[in-house]
Tab-separated table of N, CA and C in Angstrom:
chain	number	residue	atom	x	y	z
A	1	UNK	N	4.433	19.545	1.611
A	1	UNK	CA	3.659	19.409	0.405
A	1	UNK	C	3.445	17.926	0.114
A	2	UNK	N	2.199	17.492	0.004
A	2	UNK	CA	1.875	16.094	-0.228
A	2	UNK	C	2.046	15.743	-1.701
A	3	UNK	N	2.624	14.582	-1.927
A	3	UNK	CA	2.812	14.125	-3.297
A	3	UNK	C	1.535	13.463	-3.799
A	4	UNK	N	1.205	13.729	-5.059
A	4	UNK	CA	0.043	13.079	-5.665
A	4	UNK	C	0.396	11.632	-5.988
A	5	UNK	N	-0.586	10.765	-5.872
A	5	UNK	CA	-0.357	9.363	-6.202
A	5	UNK	C	-0.204	9.216	-7.702
A	6	UNK	N	0.674	8.340	-8.134
A	6	UNK	CA	0.791	8.119	-9.572
A	6	UNK	C	-0.478	7.436	-10.097
A	7	UNK	N	-0.806	7.647	-11.358
A	7	UNK	CA	-2.020	7.021	-11.893
A	7	UNK	C	-1.889	5.498	-11.898
A	8	UNK	N	-2.989	4.830	-11.644
A	8	UNK	CA	-3.009	3.367	-11.664
A	8	UNK	C	-3.521	2.906	-13.021
A	9	UNK	N	-2.979	1.822	-13.502
A	9	UNK	CA	-3.385	1.274	-14.779
A	9	UNK	C	-3.894	-0.142	-14.596
A	10	UNK	N	-4.896	-0.507	-15.378
A	10	UNK	CA	-5.494	-1.831	-15.321
A	10	UNK	C	-5.239	-2.566	-16.632
A	11	UNK	N	-5.169	-3.880	-16.555
A	11	UNK	CA	-5.048	-4.677	-17.764
A	11	UNK	C	-6.410	-4.767	-18.442
A	12	UNK	N	-6.405	-5.211	-19.676
A	12	UNK	CA	-7.661	-5.384	-20.410
A	12	UNK	C	-8.552	-6.395	-19.689
A	13	UNK	N	-7.957	-7.454	-19.170
A	13	UNK	CA	-8.735	-8.464	-18.445
A	13	UNK	C	-9.388	-7.871	-17.188
A	14	UNK	N	-8.660	-7.021	-16.472
A	14	UNK	CA	-9.221	-6.388	-15.272
A	14	UNK	C	-10.361	-5.448	-15.628
A	15	UNK	N	-10.203	-4.692	-16.710
A	15	UNK	CA	-11.270	-3.788	-17.157
A	15	UNK	C	-12.504	-4.597	-17.542
A	16	UNK	N	-12.290	-5.681	-18.277
A	16	UNK	CA	-13.413	-6.528	-18.698
A	16	UNK	C	-14.155	-7.093	-17.497
A	17	UNK	N	-13.429	-7.492	-16.474
A	17	UNK	CA	-14.054	-8.046	-15.279
A	17	UNK	C	-14.862	-6.975	-14.546
A	18	UNK	N	-14.293	-5.786	-14.411
A	18	UNK	CA	-15.004	-4.702	-13.725
A	18	UNK	C	-16.278	-4.301	-14.460
A	19	UNK	N	-16.199	-4.230	-15.793
A	19	UNK	CA	-17.344	-3.794	-16.588
A	19	UNK	C	-18.275	-4.947	-16.941
A	20	UNK	N	-17.849	-6.169	-16.609
A	20	UNK	CA	-18.627	-7.378	-16.908
A	20	UNK	C	-18.918	-7.488	-18.398
A	21	UNK	N	-17.863	-7.291	-19.190
A	21	UNK	CA	-17.926	-7.471	-20.635
A	21	UNK	C	-16.750	-8.367	-21.035
A	22	UNK	N	-16.697	-8.759	-22.302
A	22	UNK	CA	-15.597	-9.594	-22.758
A	22	UNK	C	-14.344	-8.752	-22.986
A	23	UNK	N	-13.214	-9.410	-23.012
A	23	UNK	CA	-11.959	-8.718	-23.311
A	23	UNK	C	-12.011	-8.113	-24.708
A	24	UNK	N	-12.651	-8.813	-25.658
A	24	UNK	CA	-12.747	-8.304	-27.024
A	24	UNK	C	-13.508	-6.983	-27.048
A	25	UNK	N	-14.524	-6.831	-26.219
A	25	UNK	CA	-15.262	-5.575	-26.144
A	25	UNK	C	-14.349	-4.448	-25.682
A	26	UNK	N	-13.504	-4.728	-24.716
A	26	UNK	CA	-12.561	-3.716	-24.225
A	26	UNK	C	-11.577	-3.350	-25.329
A	27	UNK	N	-11.047	-4.349	-26.028
A	27	UNK	CA	-10.133	-4.068	-27.143
A	27	UNK	C	-10.813	-3.209	-28.204
A	28	UNK	N	-12.056	-3.497	-28.510
A	28	UNK	CA	-12.792	-2.706	-29.513
A	28	UNK	C	-12.957	-1.259	-29.048
A	29	UNK	N	-13.246	-1.078	-27.762
A	29	UNK	CA	-13.395	0.271	-27.228
A	29	UNK	C	-12.079	1.043	-27.290
A	30	UNK	N	-10.974	0.359	-27.020
A	30	UNK	CA	-9.656	0.989	-27.086
A	30	UNK	C	-9.353	1.395	-28.524
A	31	UNK	N	-9.552	0.476	-29.460
A	31	UNK	CA	-9.238	0.760	-30.865
A	31	UNK	C	-10.157	1.818	-31.458
A	32	UNK	N	-11.391	1.926	-30.954
A	32	UNK	CA	-12.338	2.926	-31.446
A	32	UNK	C	-12.110	4.292	-30.805
A	33	UNK	N	-11.237	4.354	-29.805
A	33	UNK	CA	-10.975	5.622	-29.128
A	33	UNK	C	-11.977	5.950	-28.041
A	34	UNK	N	-12.836	5.001	-27.689
A	34	UNK	CA	-13.836	5.218	-26.635
A	34	UNK	C	-13.232	5.082	-25.237
A	35	UNK	N	-12.093	4.421	-25.160
A	35	UNK	CA	-11.429	4.176	-23.887
A	35	UNK	C	-9.936	4.426	-24.086
A	36	UNK	N	-9.360	5.369	-23.337
A	36	UNK	CA	-7.928	5.648	-23.513
A	36	UNK	C	-7.084	4.488	-22.986
A	37	UNK	N	-5.970	4.265	-23.632
A	37	UNK	CA	-5.071	3.200	-23.202
A	37	UNK	C	-3.671	3.494	-23.715
A	38	UNK	N	-2.703	2.898	-23.050
A	38	UNK	CA	-1.324	2.972	-23.529
A	38	UNK	C	-0.882	1.549	-23.851
A	39	UNK	N	0.017	1.452	-24.777
A	39	UNK	CA	0.520	0.145	-25.157
A	39	UNK	C	1.834	-0.108	-24.427
A	40	UNK	N	1.923	-1.250	-23.796
A	40	UNK	CA	3.128	-1.670	-23.091
A	40	UNK	C	3.535	-3.005	-23.708
A	41	UNK	N	4.543	-2.955	-24.563
A	41	UNK	CA	4.926	-4.166	-25.280
A	41	UNK	C	3.802	-4.574	-26.217
A	42	UNK	N	3.295	-5.779	-26.026
A	42	UNK	CA	2.202	-6.271	-26.869
A	42	UNK	C	0.836	-6.126	-26.205
A	43	UNK	N	0.793	-5.575	-24.996
A	43	UNK	CA	-0.478	-5.466	-24.283
A	43	UNK	C	-0.863	-4.006	-24.065
A	44	UNK	N	-2.077	-3.800	-23.615
A	44	UNK	CA	-2.590	-2.459	-23.345
A	44	UNK	C	-2.836	-2.301	-21.858
A	45	UNK	N	-2.698	-1.063	-21.392
A	45	UNK	CA	-3.041	-0.709	-20.016
A	45	UNK	C	-3.990	0.476	-20.077
A	46	UNK	N	-5.038	0.417	-19.281
A	46	UNK	CA	-6.081	1.438	-19.280
A	46	UNK	C	-6.039	2.163	-17.945
A	47	UNK	N	-6.053	3.503	-17.961
A	47	UNK	CA	-6.058	4.235	-16.687
A	47	UNK	C	-7.300	3.893	-15.862
A	48	UNK	N	-7.102	3.613	-14.598
A	48	UNK	CA	-8.215	3.256	-13.716
A	48	UNK	C	-9.244	4.385	-13.656
A	49	UNK	N	-8.780	5.620	-13.683
A	49	UNK	CA	-9.700	6.760	-13.635
A	49	UNK	C	-10.622	6.768	-14.845
A	50	UNK	N	-10.119	6.377	-16.014
A	50	UNK	CA	-10.943	6.336	-17.224
A	50	UNK	C	-12.024	5.267	-17.109
A	51	UNK	N	-11.688	4.144	-16.503
A	51	UNK	CA	-12.665	3.069	-16.313
A	51	UNK	C	-13.745	3.520	-15.335
A	52	UNK	N	-13.333	4.148	-14.240
A	52	UNK	CA	-14.305	4.635	-13.261
A	52	UNK	C	-15.233	5.670	-13.889
A	53	UNK	N	-14.677	6.555	-14.709
A	53	UNK	CA	-15.493	7.566	-15.380
A	53	UNK	C	-16.472	6.915	-16.352
A	54	UNK	N	-16.006	5.940	-17.111
A	54	UNK	CA	-16.864	5.241	-18.059
A	54	UNK	C	-18.027	4.569	-17.344
A	55	UNK	N	-17.729	3.888	-16.257
A	55	UNK	CA	-18.778	3.182	-15.513
A	55	UNK	C	-19.740	4.151	-14.832
A	56	UNK	N	-19.232	5.238	-14.278
A	56	UNK	CA	-20.117	6.188	-13.604
A	56	UNK	C	-20.976	6.966	-14.606
A	57	UNK	N	-20.422	7.267	-15.787
A	57	UNK	CA	-21.220	7.935	-16.822
A	57	UNK	C	-22.370	7.046	-17.268
A	58	UNK	N	-22.115	5.763	-17.394
A	58	UNK	CA	-23.162	4.823	-17.782
A	58	UNK	C	-24.240	4.726	-16.722
A	59	UNK	N	-23.854	4.772	-15.466
A	59	UNK	CA	-24.832	4.714	-14.380
A	59	UNK	C	-25.666	5.992	-14.317
A	60	UNK	N	-25.062	7.124	-14.647
A	60	UNK	CA	-25.798	8.386	-14.616
A	60	UNK	C	-26.994	8.363	-15.547
A	61	UNK	N	-26.821	7.830	-16.735
A	61	UNK	CA	-27.936	7.733	-17.688
A	61	UNK	C	-28.961	6.724	-17.204
A	62	UNK	N	-28.494	5.638	-16.590
A	62	UNK	CA	-29.392	4.591	-16.139
A	62	UNK	C	-30.232	5.030	-14.941
A	63	UNK	N	-29.643	5.808	-14.032
A	63	UNK	CA	-30.342	6.245	-12.814
A	63	UNK	C	-31.527	7.149	-13.131
A	64	UNK	N	-31.479	7.838	-14.252
A	64	UNK	CA	-32.564	8.745	-14.610
A	64	UNK	C	-33.762	8.073	-15.247
A	65	UNK	N	-33.765	6.748	-15.377
A	65	UNK	CA	-34.854	6.066	-16.050
A	65	UNK	C	-36.066	5.859	-15.160
A	66	UNK	N	-35.904	6.025	-13.851
A	66	UNK	CA	-37.041	5.895	-12.955
A	66	UNK	C	-37.580	4.475	-12.847
A	67	UNK	N	-36.705	3.500	-12.754
A	67	UNK	CA	-37.141	2.113	-12.675
A	67	UNK	C	-37.700	1.775	-11.306
A	68	UNK	N	-37.459	2.626	-10.315
A	68	UNK	CA	-37.998	2.381	-8.986
A	68	UNK	C	-37.229	1.363	-8.175
A	69	UNK	N	-36.035	1.035	-8.546
A	69	UNK	CA	-35.244	0.050	-7.799
A	69	UNK	C	-34.441	0.692	-6.735
C-alpha cells in the first residue's frame, strides 16, 4: 500500500511570487477567507494545493475570453 505524500505548505512570500502579487495581497486574501492558511507562530503557511487551485481557477475564466493568443 503506497503512502500518500503529506501536504506541502508555502510561505506568504512564496505564494506572492507564484501569483505575481504583493505579500500584502496574499495576507488580505488569507484574512478575507479567500485563501486557506494555517498560522505557525507569527507567520502563515498556505497549502500548495490551494494556491494551484486558485491560479488554475483564474486561468479557466481567462481562457474563455477568446483573445486568440
